[in-house]
């Protein structure tokens, strides 16, 4: 297996995910590995809100929160995969210790398990 190839793929994916995250979230200053959703800048004044505007703002924040959670999970999976590359355990199922098929890694470079033990 070409570890350099997969490491490069993972690093590119990490960069892409972090760029997407930065559109809906910001890093937690107290914990840089954590992201926090940010409200949309749509001009809604929450100090003297119109009920409809406030409802729309909360709905948008909920949507951003959902996106942030999903993207943060994905970026953490990529970071964990990069750590496995560094430790020399990349491409080995974390459940059974068998090699993960390269086709699976090609489709999902951050996969931590073989197809037998995947959640999907």
Rosetta silent file (secondary structure, phi, psi, omega in degrees, C-alpha in Angstrom):
SEQUENCE: XXXXXXXXXXXXXXXXXXXXXXXXXXXXXXXXXXXXXXXXXXXXXXXXXXXXXXXXXXXXXXXXXXXXXXXXXXXXXXXXXXXXXXXXXXXXXXXXXXXXXXXXXXXXXXXXXXXXXXXX
SCORE:     score description
SCORE:     0.000 S_00000001
   1 L     0.000  140.021 -179.633    0.000    0.000    0.000 S_00000001
   2 L   -90.307   93.321 -177.373    1.219    3.481   -0.881 S_00000001
   3 H   -62.405  -37.014  179.680    0.989    5.323    2.448 S_00000001
   4 H   -60.767  -39.779  178.602    2.212    8.608    0.961 S_00000001
   5 H   -60.802  -50.174 -178.368   -0.696    8.531   -1.505 S_00000001
   6 H   -68.980  -35.344  177.241   -3.283    7.978    1.234 S_00000001
   7 H   -62.227  -42.788  179.223   -1.634   10.509    3.555 S_00000001
   8 H   -64.070  -43.020  177.662   -1.850   13.129    0.811 S_00000001
   9 H   -59.761  -43.886 -179.754   -5.524   12.249    0.180 S_00000001
  10 H   -64.893  -42.957  179.724   -6.271   12.545    3.890 S_00000001
  11 H   -64.136  -39.063  177.119   -4.479   15.886    4.213 S_00000001
  12 H   -65.255  -42.629  178.471   -6.402   17.251    1.215 S_00000001
  13 H   -63.422  -40.860  178.047   -9.678   16.007    2.685 S_00000001
  14 H   -60.596  -44.945  178.608   -8.830   17.589    6.038 S_00000001
  15 H   -62.248  -42.124  179.566   -8.182   20.924    4.349 S_00000001
  16 H   -64.915  -45.240  179.985  -11.432   20.736    2.388 S_00000001
  17 H   -64.254  -41.970  179.309  -13.471   19.816    5.476 S_00000001
  18 H   -66.129  -34.478  176.615  -11.892   22.564    7.584 S_00000001
  19 H   -65.988  -42.205  176.761  -12.632   25.094    4.826 S_00000001
  20 H   -64.689  -42.514  178.952  -16.275   23.977    4.785 S_00000001
  21 H   -59.449  -40.000 -176.496  -16.401   24.067    8.581 S_00000001
  22 H   -65.447  -14.152  177.109  -15.096   27.631    8.635 S_00000001
  23 H   -80.764  -23.354 -176.604  -18.204   28.706    6.698 S_00000001
  24 H  -123.549   -4.906 -175.419  -20.564   27.564    9.456 S_00000001
  25 E  -150.283  168.940  174.712  -18.371   27.369   12.556 S_00000001
  26 E  -132.375  156.456  177.680  -15.330   28.749   14.334 S_00000001
  27 E   -69.346  140.938  175.904  -12.675   27.028   16.406 S_00000001
  28 E   -72.444  118.517 -177.303  -13.279   27.003   20.124 S_00000001
  29 L   -61.943  -25.118  179.704  -10.484   29.234   21.525 S_00000001
  30 L   -85.800  -16.629 -179.769  -10.303   27.093   24.666 S_00000001
  31 E  -148.219   89.581 -174.114  -10.098   23.841   22.690 S_00000001
  32 E   -60.175  -14.466  177.182   -8.712   24.254   19.137 S_00000001
  33 E   -87.896   -0.589 -179.965   -9.785   20.733   18.167 S_00000001
  34 E  -108.369  145.093  177.558  -13.417   21.704   18.829 S_00000001
  35 E  -117.077  147.237  178.503  -15.640   23.722   16.511 S_00000001
  36 E  -124.558  132.801  178.897  -18.652   25.848   17.473 S_00000001
  37 E   -64.523  148.142  177.810  -21.460   26.805   15.074 S_00000001
  38 L  -116.330  147.056  177.912  -21.822   30.490   14.292 S_00000001
  39 L   -70.298  153.419  176.340  -25.064   32.302   13.490 S_00000001
  40 L   -68.910  145.619  178.248  -25.675   33.482    9.949 S_00000001
  41 L   -95.754   79.387 -177.337  -24.949   37.130    9.341 S_00000001
  42 L  -107.648    5.677  179.166  -28.266   38.034    7.807 S_00000001
  43 L    86.901    2.924  179.294  -28.831   41.296    9.622 S_00000001
  44 L   -67.363  127.299  178.261  -31.403   39.881   12.033 S_00000001
  45 L   -95.795  106.960 -177.836  -31.451   41.964   15.189 S_00000001
  46 L   -80.049   -5.754  178.340  -32.144   39.569   18.054 S_00000001
  47 L   -76.862  -38.150  177.279  -32.382   42.451   20.563 S_00000001
  48 L  -129.105   69.687 -169.767  -35.694   43.708   19.130 S_00000001
  49 L   -81.064  145.284  164.057  -36.812   40.738   17.136 S_00000001
  50 L   -81.772  137.119 -175.088  -39.748   40.248   14.926 S_00000001
  51 H   -55.391  -40.226 -179.718  -41.107   36.804   15.875 S_00000001
  52 H   -69.358  -42.020  178.761  -40.789   35.524   12.292 S_00000001
  53 H   -63.935  -42.382 -179.916  -37.272   36.870   11.848 S_00000001
  54 H   -64.361  -42.029  177.951  -36.195   35.386   15.164 S_00000001
  55 H   -60.817  -44.194  178.497  -37.736   32.034   14.244 S_00000001
  56 H   -63.227  -40.222 -179.788  -35.900   32.075   10.908 S_00000001
  57 H   -64.838  -42.102  178.374  -32.625   32.966   12.643 S_00000001
  58 H   -66.304  -38.915  178.310  -32.999   30.087   15.114 S_00000001
  59 H   -63.492  -43.121  178.699  -33.875   27.683   12.298 S_00000001
  60 H   -63.727  -39.860  178.234  -30.805   28.765   10.344 S_00000001
  61 H   -63.862  -40.568  177.110  -28.639   28.327   13.434 S_00000001
  62 H   -62.089  -42.141  177.598  -30.025   24.807   13.917 S_00000001
  63 H   -61.456  -45.077  178.353  -29.219   24.003   10.285 S_00000001
  64 H   -62.755  -38.393  178.783  -25.693   25.325   10.719 S_00000001
  65 H   -62.788  -42.147  178.915  -25.327   23.298   13.913 S_00000001
  66 H   -62.900  -44.607  178.998  -26.314   20.103   12.104 S_00000001
  67 H   -63.890  -43.500 -179.611  -23.834   20.788    9.313 S_00000001
  68 H   -60.322  -44.609 -179.205  -21.122   21.674   11.839 S_00000001
  69 H   -61.038  -46.353 -179.571  -21.639   18.433   13.775 S_00000001
  70 H   -62.188  -48.425 -178.410  -21.433   16.322   10.614 S_00000001
  71 H   -65.549  -38.764  179.200  -18.345   18.092    9.275 S_00000001
  72 H   -64.244  -39.974  176.088  -16.604   18.018   12.652 S_00000001
  73 H   -60.223  -45.174 -178.930  -17.187   14.250   12.886 S_00000001
  74 H   -64.282  -44.133 -179.102  -15.720   13.791    9.403 S_00000001
  75 H   -65.919  -35.524  177.265  -12.662   15.958   10.105 S_00000001
  76 H   -67.128  -34.823  174.903  -12.040   14.068   13.362 S_00000001
  77 H   -64.157  -40.819  178.963  -12.170   10.771   11.435 S_00000001
  78 H   -66.445  -42.967  178.460   -9.582   12.141    9.003 S_00000001
  79 H   -61.162  -42.239  178.078   -7.365   13.353   11.856 S_00000001
  80 H   -63.290  -39.118  178.171   -7.586    9.910   13.474 S_00000001
  81 H   -65.244  -40.719  177.439   -6.636    8.295   10.156 S_00000001
  82 H   -63.738  -36.335  176.477   -3.621   10.611    9.843 S_00000001
  83 H   -65.360  -37.484  176.774   -2.604    9.606   13.365 S_00000001
  84 H   -66.052  -34.788  175.790   -2.839    5.940   12.316 S_00000001
  85 H   -60.199  -48.015 -178.280   -0.569    6.724    9.360 S_00000001
  86 H   -64.569  -35.046 -178.656    2.005    8.200   11.757 S_00000001
  87 H   -82.291  -11.203 -178.835    1.713    5.249   14.161 S_00000001
  88 L    83.729   17.254 -179.838    2.039    2.711   11.366 S_00000001
  89 L  -112.252    8.662  179.471   -1.425    1.254   11.917 S_00000001
  90 L   -65.808  137.902  178.370   -3.183    2.819    8.933 S_00000001
  91 L    86.605    7.058  178.142   -5.060    0.317    6.813 S_00000001
  92 E  -115.868  128.388 -178.329   -5.500   -2.145    9.678 S_00000001
  93 L   -59.263  129.710 -179.426   -9.001   -2.761   11.060 S_00000001
  94 L   -74.863  -10.026  179.265   -9.312   -1.388   14.567 S_00000001
  95 L   -94.783  -54.272 -172.891  -11.686   -4.230   15.470 S_00000001
  96 L  -107.499  -11.965  178.556  -10.086   -7.407   14.124 S_00000001
  97 L    82.098    3.366  177.686   -6.565   -6.307   13.174 S_00000001
  98 L   -82.648  160.867  177.406   -6.900   -7.521    9.562 S_00000001
  99 E   -67.840  141.576  174.949   -5.867   -5.387    6.591 S_00000001
 100 L   -86.699  132.249 -179.779   -8.501   -3.069    5.186 S_00000001
 101 L   -57.425  135.843 -178.518   -9.035   -3.607    1.465 S_00000001
 102 H   -61.408  -30.341  177.576   -7.410   -0.835   -0.585 S_00000001
 103 H   -63.081  -38.074  176.920  -10.626   -0.380   -2.570 S_00000001
 104 H   -66.006  -43.472  179.665  -12.368    0.524    0.704 S_00000001
 105 H   -67.081  -32.842  177.367   -9.587    2.955    1.598 S_00000001
 106 H   -65.100  -42.279  179.950   -9.755    4.468   -1.869 S_00000001
 107 H   -72.984  -35.473 -178.304  -13.493    5.073   -1.413 S_00000001
 108 L  -142.990   86.441 -176.179  -13.109    6.210    2.215 S_00000001
 109 L   -59.599  -20.263 -179.164   -9.499    6.994    3.158 S_00000001
 110 L   -92.856    7.215 -179.625  -10.456    7.597    6.797 S_00000001
 111 L   -57.582  131.704 -179.529  -11.992    4.119    7.213 S_00000001
 112 L  -103.493  -10.530 -177.034  -10.902    2.579   10.508 S_00000001
 113 L  -131.624  160.248  174.229  -12.469   -0.826    9.974 S_00000001
 114 L   -72.896  170.907 -178.002  -12.713   -3.494    7.325 S_00000001
 115 H   -62.340  -32.558  179.827  -16.014   -3.920    5.492 S_00000001
 116 H   -60.783  -34.899 -175.682  -16.977   -6.766    7.848 S_00000001
 117 H  -107.077   11.414  179.228  -16.830   -4.390   10.823 S_00000001
 118 L   -74.639  151.237  179.916  -18.081   -1.185    9.198 S_00000001
 119 L   -78.302  -26.575 -173.974  -21.158    0.494   10.632 S_00000001
 120 L   -73.548    0.000    0.000  -22.557    1.357    7.211 S_00000001
